[in-house]
Amino acid sequence: MIEEGALLDRVALVRERIARAAERAGRDPAAVTLVAVSKTVPLAAVTVVYRAGITHLGENRVQEAAEKFAAFRPAGLTLHLIGHLQRNKARKAAALFDIVQAVDSLALAETLSQACRERPAPLPVLVEVNLAGEESKFGVSGDEALPLLRGMLALPGLIPQGLMTVAPLVTDAEAVRPVFRDLRRLRDRCQDALGVPLPHLSMGMTNDFEVAIAEGATLVRIGRAIFGERA
Ligand SMILES: *Cc1c(COP(=O)(O)O)cnc(C)c1O
């Protein structure tokens, strides 16, 4: 059973918190896109938030997303791959997703580039950076981001649009503010060095999205604050 009323209340609350965080930072709330993370969430709940106007959805597994969105893919829905992508799933990902957020090697970028030959339009991609250097997380180091972006710019079919990170899980979101600030500074340096726009900073999840917005997030990936705790 989907509790539609509770779901819609949570969507409204998250939107309000995003708007307030943007305003506090002197930013236009429209510059922050809410990506509702629907991993493990049944399609019935996804359609409820879509009808409430949420048009950006994030999934972290290619196979789960393929099954979920086989029957529900309205025009105007933007599907983000936010999880680690294995090279052997690149073809499927290039066919299914509108943006791939977690590119973390040139080998993967090359495979995706080839897979994009079958796409009608180039694929927007972000580089996942593991700024805290956590062993358990995917992503390149801060030093590797610029060379990877440079390599990706030379590949047909891909449009590098910025950086993504998953901050360490902490109880006090303020503790990860330096991670978000460092990602923004790294993006600025890459943009200057490459001379191309890198408009997107994908950072901020349920526990820390307001701090991420204060530090310049343009894409916030929010699961539990919308859909409730995952089973
Ligand atoms: C699950 C997930 C999220 C959403 O996390 P919540 O804490 O539920 O908001 C965001 N980004 C990535 C990469 C995820 O895997």
mmCIF file of C-alpha atoms and ligand atoms in Angstrom:
data_model
loop_
_atom_site.group_PDB
_atom_site.id
_atom_site.type_symbol
_atom_site.label_atom_id
_atom_site.label_comp_id
_atom_site.label_asym_id
_atom_site.label_seq_id
_atom_site.Cartn_x
_atom_site.Cartn_y
_atom_site.Cartn_z
ATOM 1 C CA MET A 1 0.000 0.000 0.000
ATOM 2 C CA ILE A 2 1.306 3.413 -0.962
ATOM 3 C CA GLU A 3 0.316 6.128 1.484
ATOM 4 C CA GLU A 4 -0.173 8.773 -1.127
ATOM 5 C CA GLY A 5 -0.984 11.623 1.265
ATOM 6 C CA ALA A 6 2.129 11.079 3.363
ATOM 7 C CA LEU A 7 4.265 10.824 0.230
ATOM 8 C CA LEU A 8 2.910 14.085 -1.154
ATOM 9 C CA ASP A 9 3.477 15.793 2.211
ATOM 10 C CA ARG A 10 7.112 14.693 2.206
ATOM 11 C CA VAL A 11 7.582 15.933 -1.371
ATOM 12 C CA ALA A 12 6.176 19.329 -0.362
ATOM 13 C CA LEU A 13 8.393 19.505 2.709
ATOM 14 C CA VAL A 14 11.563 18.611 0.794
ATOM 15 C CA ARG A 15 10.758 21.222 -1.845
ATOM 16 C CA GLU A 16 10.250 23.826 0.856
ATOM 17 C CA ARG A 17 13.543 22.920 2.547
ATOM 18 C CA ILE A 18 15.368 23.151 -0.790
ATOM 19 C CA ALA A 19 13.856 26.562 -1.518
ATOM 20 C CA ARG A 20 14.720 27.878 1.938
ATOM 21 C CA ALA A 21 18.283 26.572 1.782
ATOM 22 C CA ALA A 22 18.746 28.229 -1.616
ATOM 23 C CA GLU A 23 17.328 31.516 -0.401
ATOM 24 C CA ARG A 24 19.530 31.506 2.692
ATOM 25 C CA ALA A 25 22.514 31.102 0.377
ATOM 26 C CA GLY A 26 21.328 33.902 -1.892
ATOM 27 C CA ARG A 27 20.696 31.437 -4.699
ATOM 28 C CA ASP A 28 17.713 31.049 -7.011
ATOM 29 C CA PRO A 29 15.792 27.945 -5.845
ATOM 30 C CA ALA A 30 15.198 27.134 -9.523
ATOM 31 C CA ALA A 31 18.963 26.571 -9.868
ATOM 32 C CA VAL A 32 18.669 23.475 -7.670
ATOM 33 C CA THR A 33 17.127 20.386 -9.257
ATOM 34 C CA LEU A 34 15.575 17.784 -6.990
ATOM 35 C CA VAL A 35 16.483 14.289 -8.163
ATOM 36 C CA ALA A 36 14.210 11.882 -6.292
ATOM 37 C CA VAL A 37 16.157 8.678 -5.686
ATOM 38 C CA SER A 38 13.758 5.817 -6.357
ATOM 39 C CA LYS A 39 16.077 2.821 -5.869
ATOM 40 C CA THR A 40 14.171 -0.044 -4.176
ATOM 41 C CA VAL A 41 10.971 2.051 -4.416
ATOM 42 C CA PRO A 42 8.028 0.439 -6.224
ATOM 43 C CA LEU A 43 6.726 2.041 -9.398
ATOM 44 C CA ALA A 44 3.400 2.918 -7.719
ATOM 45 C CA ALA A 45 5.181 5.375 -5.415
ATOM 46 C CA VAL A 46 7.289 6.707 -8.304
ATOM 47 C CA THR A 47 4.182 7.582 -10.312
ATOM 48 C CA VAL A 48 2.749 9.471 -7.318
ATOM 49 C CA VAL A 49 5.764 11.789 -7.095
ATOM 50 C CA TYR A 50 5.870 12.148 -10.869
ATOM 51 C CA ARG A 51 2.276 13.374 -10.831
ATOM 52 C CA ALA A 52 3.330 15.841 -8.128
ATOM 53 C CA GLY A 53 5.741 17.313 -10.664
ATOM 54 C CA ILE A 54 8.988 15.512 -9.869
ATOM 55 C CA THR A 55 10.491 14.906 -13.274
ATOM 56 C CA HIS A 56 14.044 13.913 -12.274
ATOM 57 C CA LEU A 57 14.505 10.432 -10.869
ATOM 58 C CA GLY A 58 17.715 8.698 -9.797
ATOM 59 C CA GLU A 59 18.440 4.985 -9.790
ATOM 60 C CA ASN A 60 21.678 3.273 -8.843
ATOM 61 C CA ARG A 61 21.283 -0.059 -10.644
ATOM 62 C CA VAL A 62 20.860 -0.446 -14.377
ATOM 63 C CA GLN A 63 18.830 -3.648 -14.170
ATOM 64 C CA GLU A 64 16.398 -2.365 -11.547
ATOM 65 C CA ALA A 65 15.847 0.826 -13.515
ATOM 66 C CA ALA A 66 15.336 -1.095 -16.769
ATOM 67 C CA GLU A 67 12.595 -3.164 -15.199
ATOM 68 C CA LYS A 68 10.912 -0.282 -13.369
ATOM 69 C CA PHE A 69 10.865 2.138 -16.281
ATOM 70 C CA ALA A 70 10.016 -0.348 -19.022
ATOM 71 C CA ALA A 71 6.327 0.326 -18.447
ATOM 72 C CA PHE A 72 6.534 3.942 -17.285
ATOM 73 C CA ARG A 73 8.576 6.392 -19.296
ATOM 74 C CA PRO A 74 6.567 9.532 -19.909
ATOM 75 C CA ALA A 75 8.100 12.270 -22.036
ATOM 76 C CA GLY A 76 9.715 14.854 -19.802
ATOM 77 C CA LEU A 77 11.017 12.366 -17.281
ATOM 78 C CA THR A 78 14.772 12.623 -16.846
ATOM 79 C CA LEU A 79 16.387 9.455 -15.562
ATOM 80 C CA HIS A 80 19.741 9.754 -13.752
ATOM 81 C CA LEU A 81 22.099 6.848 -13.166
ATOM 82 C CA ILE A 82 23.660 7.746 -9.817
ATOM 83 C CA GLY A 83 25.380 4.487 -8.892
ATOM 84 C CA HIS A 84 28.565 2.794 -10.000
ATOM 85 C CA LEU A 85 28.402 1.539 -13.583
ATOM 86 C CA GLN A 86 30.149 -1.619 -14.726
ATOM 87 C CA ARG A 87 31.555 -1.498 -18.246
ATOM 88 C CA ASN A 88 29.544 -4.528 -19.330
ATOM 89 C CA LYS A 89 26.346 -2.587 -18.596
ATOM 90 C CA ALA A 90 27.393 0.576 -20.438
ATOM 91 C CA ARG A 91 25.371 -0.192 -23.560
ATOM 92 C CA LYS A 92 22.194 -0.741 -21.594
ATOM 93 C CA ALA A 93 22.853 2.362 -19.495
ATOM 94 C CA ALA A 94 23.443 4.534 -22.567
ATOM 95 C CA ALA A 95 20.114 3.393 -23.978
ATOM 96 C CA LEU A 96 18.139 3.847 -20.760
ATOM 97 C CA PHE A 97 19.455 6.898 -18.908
ATOM 98 C CA ASP A 98 19.373 10.605 -19.725
ATOM 99 C CA ILE A 99 22.442 11.349 -17.618
ATOM 100 C CA VAL A 100 25.144 9.160 -16.093
ATOM 101 C CA GLN A 101 26.436 10.771 -12.901
ATOM 102 C CA ALA A 102 29.120 8.400 -11.713
ATOM 103 C CA VAL A 103 31.784 7.995 -14.387
ATOM 104 C CA ASP A 104 35.004 7.114 -12.584
ATOM 105 C CA SER A 105 37.482 5.894 -15.188
ATOM 106 C CA LEU A 106 38.566 6.648 -18.722
ATOM 107 C CA ALA A 107 37.984 2.999 -19.630
ATOM 108 C CA LEU A 108 34.328 3.324 -18.639
ATOM 109 C CA ALA A 109 34.043 6.649 -20.461
ATOM 110 C CA GLU A 110 35.441 5.043 -23.634
ATOM 111 C CA THR A 111 32.979 2.168 -23.444
ATOM 112 C CA LEU A 112 30.099 4.578 -22.838
ATOM 113 C CA SER A 113 31.244 6.712 -25.738
ATOM 114 C CA GLN A 114 31.061 3.712 -28.058
ATOM 115 C CA ALA A 115 27.648 2.758 -26.690
ATOM 116 C CA CYS A 116 26.445 6.291 -27.399
ATOM 117 C CA ARG A 117 26.767 5.728 -31.150
ATOM 118 C CA GLU A 118 23.292 4.232 -30.926
ATOM 119 C CA ARG A 119 21.845 7.176 -29.030
ATOM 120 C CA PRO A 120 19.956 9.906 -30.869
ATOM 121 C CA ALA A 121 21.632 12.593 -28.720
ATOM 122 C CA PRO A 122 24.912 12.827 -26.806
ATOM 123 C CA LEU A 123 24.897 11.620 -23.199
ATOM 124 C CA PRO A 124 25.474 14.131 -20.393
ATOM 125 C CA VAL A 125 27.951 12.692 -17.868
ATOM 126 C CA LEU A 126 29.439 13.695 -14.521
ATOM 127 C CA VAL A 127 32.676 12.530 -12.936
ATOM 128 C CA GLU A 128 32.296 10.930 -9.522
ATOM 129 C CA VAL A 129 34.930 12.215 -7.108
ATOM 130 C CA ASN A 130 35.734 10.545 -3.805
ATOM 131 C CA LEU A 131 37.102 13.585 -2.011
ATOM 132 C CA ALA A 132 37.176 12.081 1.446
ATOM 133 C CA GLY A 133 39.283 9.201 0.124
ATOM 134 C CA GLU A 134 36.971 6.602 1.647
ATOM 135 C CA GLU A 135 38.050 3.073 0.725
ATOM 136 C CA SER A 136 34.466 1.864 0.505
ATOM 137 C CA LYS A 137 33.420 4.428 -2.097
ATOM 138 C CA PHE A 138 33.778 4.643 -5.830
ATOM 139 C CA GLY A 139 35.074 7.738 -7.564
ATOM 140 C CA VAL A 140 38.380 9.239 -8.621
ATOM 141 C CA SER A 141 40.611 11.295 -6.349
ATOM 142 C CA GLY A 142 40.577 15.059 -6.597
ATOM 143 C CA ASP A 143 43.812 14.969 -8.607
ATOM 144 C CA GLU A 144 42.392 12.556 -11.164
ATOM 145 C CA ALA A 145 39.266 14.581 -11.984
ATOM 146 C CA LEU A 146 40.863 17.049 -14.400
ATOM 147 C CA PRO A 147 42.736 14.482 -16.528
ATOM 148 C CA LEU A 148 39.627 12.314 -16.680
ATOM 149 C CA LEU A 149 37.465 15.240 -17.781
ATOM 150 C CA ARG A 150 40.075 16.153 -20.375
ATOM 151 C CA GLY A 151 40.036 12.616 -21.721
ATOM 152 C CA MET A 152 36.253 12.570 -21.794
ATOM 153 C CA LEU A 153 36.052 15.825 -23.739
ATOM 154 C CA ALA A 154 37.926 14.103 -26.547
ATOM 155 C CA LEU A 155 35.369 11.303 -26.779
ATOM 156 C CA PRO A 156 32.388 11.557 -29.127
ATOM 157 C CA GLY A 157 28.911 11.083 -27.743
ATOM 158 C CA LEU A 158 29.604 12.312 -24.224
ATOM 159 C CA ILE A 159 29.008 15.780 -22.764
ATOM 160 C CA PRO A 160 30.886 16.239 -19.481
ATOM 161 C CA GLN A 161 28.754 18.548 -17.334
ATOM 162 C CA GLY A 162 30.394 18.567 -13.945
ATOM 163 C CA LEU A 163 31.189 16.624 -10.792
ATOM 164 C CA MET A 164 29.338 14.360 -8.377
ATOM 165 C CA THR A 165 30.222 13.151 -4.914
ATOM 166 C CA VAL A 166 28.803 11.040 -2.105
ATOM 167 C CA ALA A 167 29.878 12.608 1.174
ATOM 168 C CA PRO A 168 30.763 10.468 4.193
ATOM 169 C CA LEU A 169 27.813 9.554 6.375
ATOM 170 C CA VAL A 170 27.910 11.728 9.475
ATOM 171 C CA THR A 171 25.388 12.708 12.125
ATOM 172 C CA ASP A 172 26.110 16.424 11.841
ATOM 173 C CA ALA A 173 25.839 17.588 8.213
ATOM 174 C CA GLU A 174 28.101 20.547 8.989
ATOM 175 C CA ALA A 175 30.943 18.060 9.286
ATOM 176 C CA VAL A 176 30.828 17.402 5.535
ATOM 177 C CA ARG A 177 30.619 21.039 4.455
ATOM 178 C CA PRO A 178 34.355 21.039 3.557
ATOM 179 C CA VAL A 179 33.743 18.115 1.182
ATOM 180 C CA PHE A 180 31.077 20.068 -0.699
ATOM 181 C CA ARG A 181 33.186 23.214 -0.726
ATOM 182 C CA ASP A 182 36.172 21.286 -2.068
ATOM 183 C CA LEU A 183 34.040 19.759 -4.828
ATOM 184 C CA ARG A 184 32.877 23.218 -5.895
ATOM 185 C CA ARG A 185 36.447 24.547 -5.915
ATOM 186 C CA LEU A 186 37.616 21.521 -7.888
ATOM 187 C CA ARG A 187 34.834 22.087 -10.413
ATOM 188 C CA ASP A 188 35.826 25.750 -10.728
ATOM 189 C CA ARG A 189 39.470 24.803 -11.321
ATOM 190 C CA CYS A 190 38.543 22.173 -13.933
ATOM 191 C CA GLN A 191 36.261 24.628 -15.691
ATOM 192 C CA ASP A 192 39.014 27.235 -15.864
ATOM 193 C CA ALA A 193 41.639 24.736 -16.990
ATOM 194 C CA LEU A 194 39.471 23.198 -19.700
ATOM 195 C CA GLY A 195 37.680 26.344 -20.868
ATOM 196 C CA VAL A 196 34.325 24.581 -21.072
ATOM 197 C CA PRO A 197 31.272 25.072 -18.876
ATOM 198 C CA LEU A 198 30.809 22.462 -16.133
ATOM 199 C CA PRO A 199 27.481 23.636 -14.776
ATOM 200 C CA HIS A 200 26.628 20.746 -12.495
ATOM 201 C CA LEU A 201 27.578 19.879 -8.934
ATOM 202 C CA SER A 202 25.664 16.769 -7.857
ATOM 203 C CA MET A 203 25.989 16.678 -4.086
ATOM 204 C CA GLY A 204 23.686 16.420 -1.107
ATOM 205 C CA MET A 205 21.413 13.584 0.027
ATOM 206 C CA THR A 206 18.737 13.235 2.736
ATOM 207 C CA ASN A 207 21.152 13.889 5.608
ATOM 208 C CA ASP A 208 23.078 16.798 4.170
ATOM 209 C CA PHE A 209 21.327 18.442 1.199
ATOM 210 C CA GLU A 210 20.837 21.842 2.812
ATOM 211 C CA VAL A 211 24.559 22.213 3.472
ATOM 212 C CA ALA A 212 25.287 21.030 -0.090
ATOM 213 C CA ILE A 213 22.922 23.674 -1.487
ATOM 214 C CA ALA A 214 24.684 26.342 0.577
ATOM 215 C CA GLU A 215 27.943 25.217 -1.080
ATOM 216 C CA GLY A 216 26.548 25.327 -4.620
ATOM 217 C CA ALA A 217 24.807 22.027 -5.374
ATOM 218 C CA THR A 218 22.769 22.109 -8.593
ATOM 219 C CA LEU A 219 21.531 18.505 -8.333
ATOM 220 C CA VAL A 220 20.486 17.083 -4.958
ATOM 221 C CA ARG A 221 19.833 13.334 -4.808
ATOM 222 C CA ILE A 222 17.182 12.653 -2.197
ATOM 223 C CA GLY A 223 15.726 9.253 -1.405
ATOM 224 C CA ARG A 224 14.624 8.653 2.181
ATOM 225 C CA ALA A 225 13.305 12.163 2.908
ATOM 226 C CA ILE A 226 10.795 11.567 0.100
ATOM 227 C CA PHE A 227 10.082 7.853 0.004
ATOM 228 C CA GLY A 228 10.807 6.984 3.643
ATOM 229 C CA GLU A 229 13.407 4.561 4.974
ATOM 230 C CA ARG A 230 14.410 1.835 2.521
ATOM 231 C CA ALA A 231 13.493 -1.728 3.427
HETATM 232 C C1 LIG B 1 20.796 6.043 -2.287
HETATM 233 C C2 LIG B 1 21.566 7.166 -2.857
HETATM 234 C C3 LIG B 1 21.158 8.504 -2.645
HETATM 235 C C4 LIG B 1 19.960 8.890 -1.781
HETATM 236 O O1 LIG B 1 20.260 8.724 -0.426
HETATM 237 P P1 LIG B 1 19.231 9.153 0.717
HETATM 238 O O2 LIG B 1 20.059 9.154 1.938
HETATM 239 O O3 LIG B 1 18.142 8.131 0.707
HETATM 240 O O4 LIG B 1 18.707 10.503 0.370
HETATM 241 C C5 LIG B 1 21.904 9.513 -3.238
HETATM 242 N N1 LIG B 1 22.982 9.244 -3.994
HETATM 243 C C6 LIG B 1 23.401 7.981 -4.222
HETATM 244 C C7 LIG B 1 24.599 7.761 -5.069
HETATM 245 C C8 LIG B 1 22.708 6.905 -3.661
HETATM 246 O O5 LIG B 1 23.142 5.662 -3.896
#
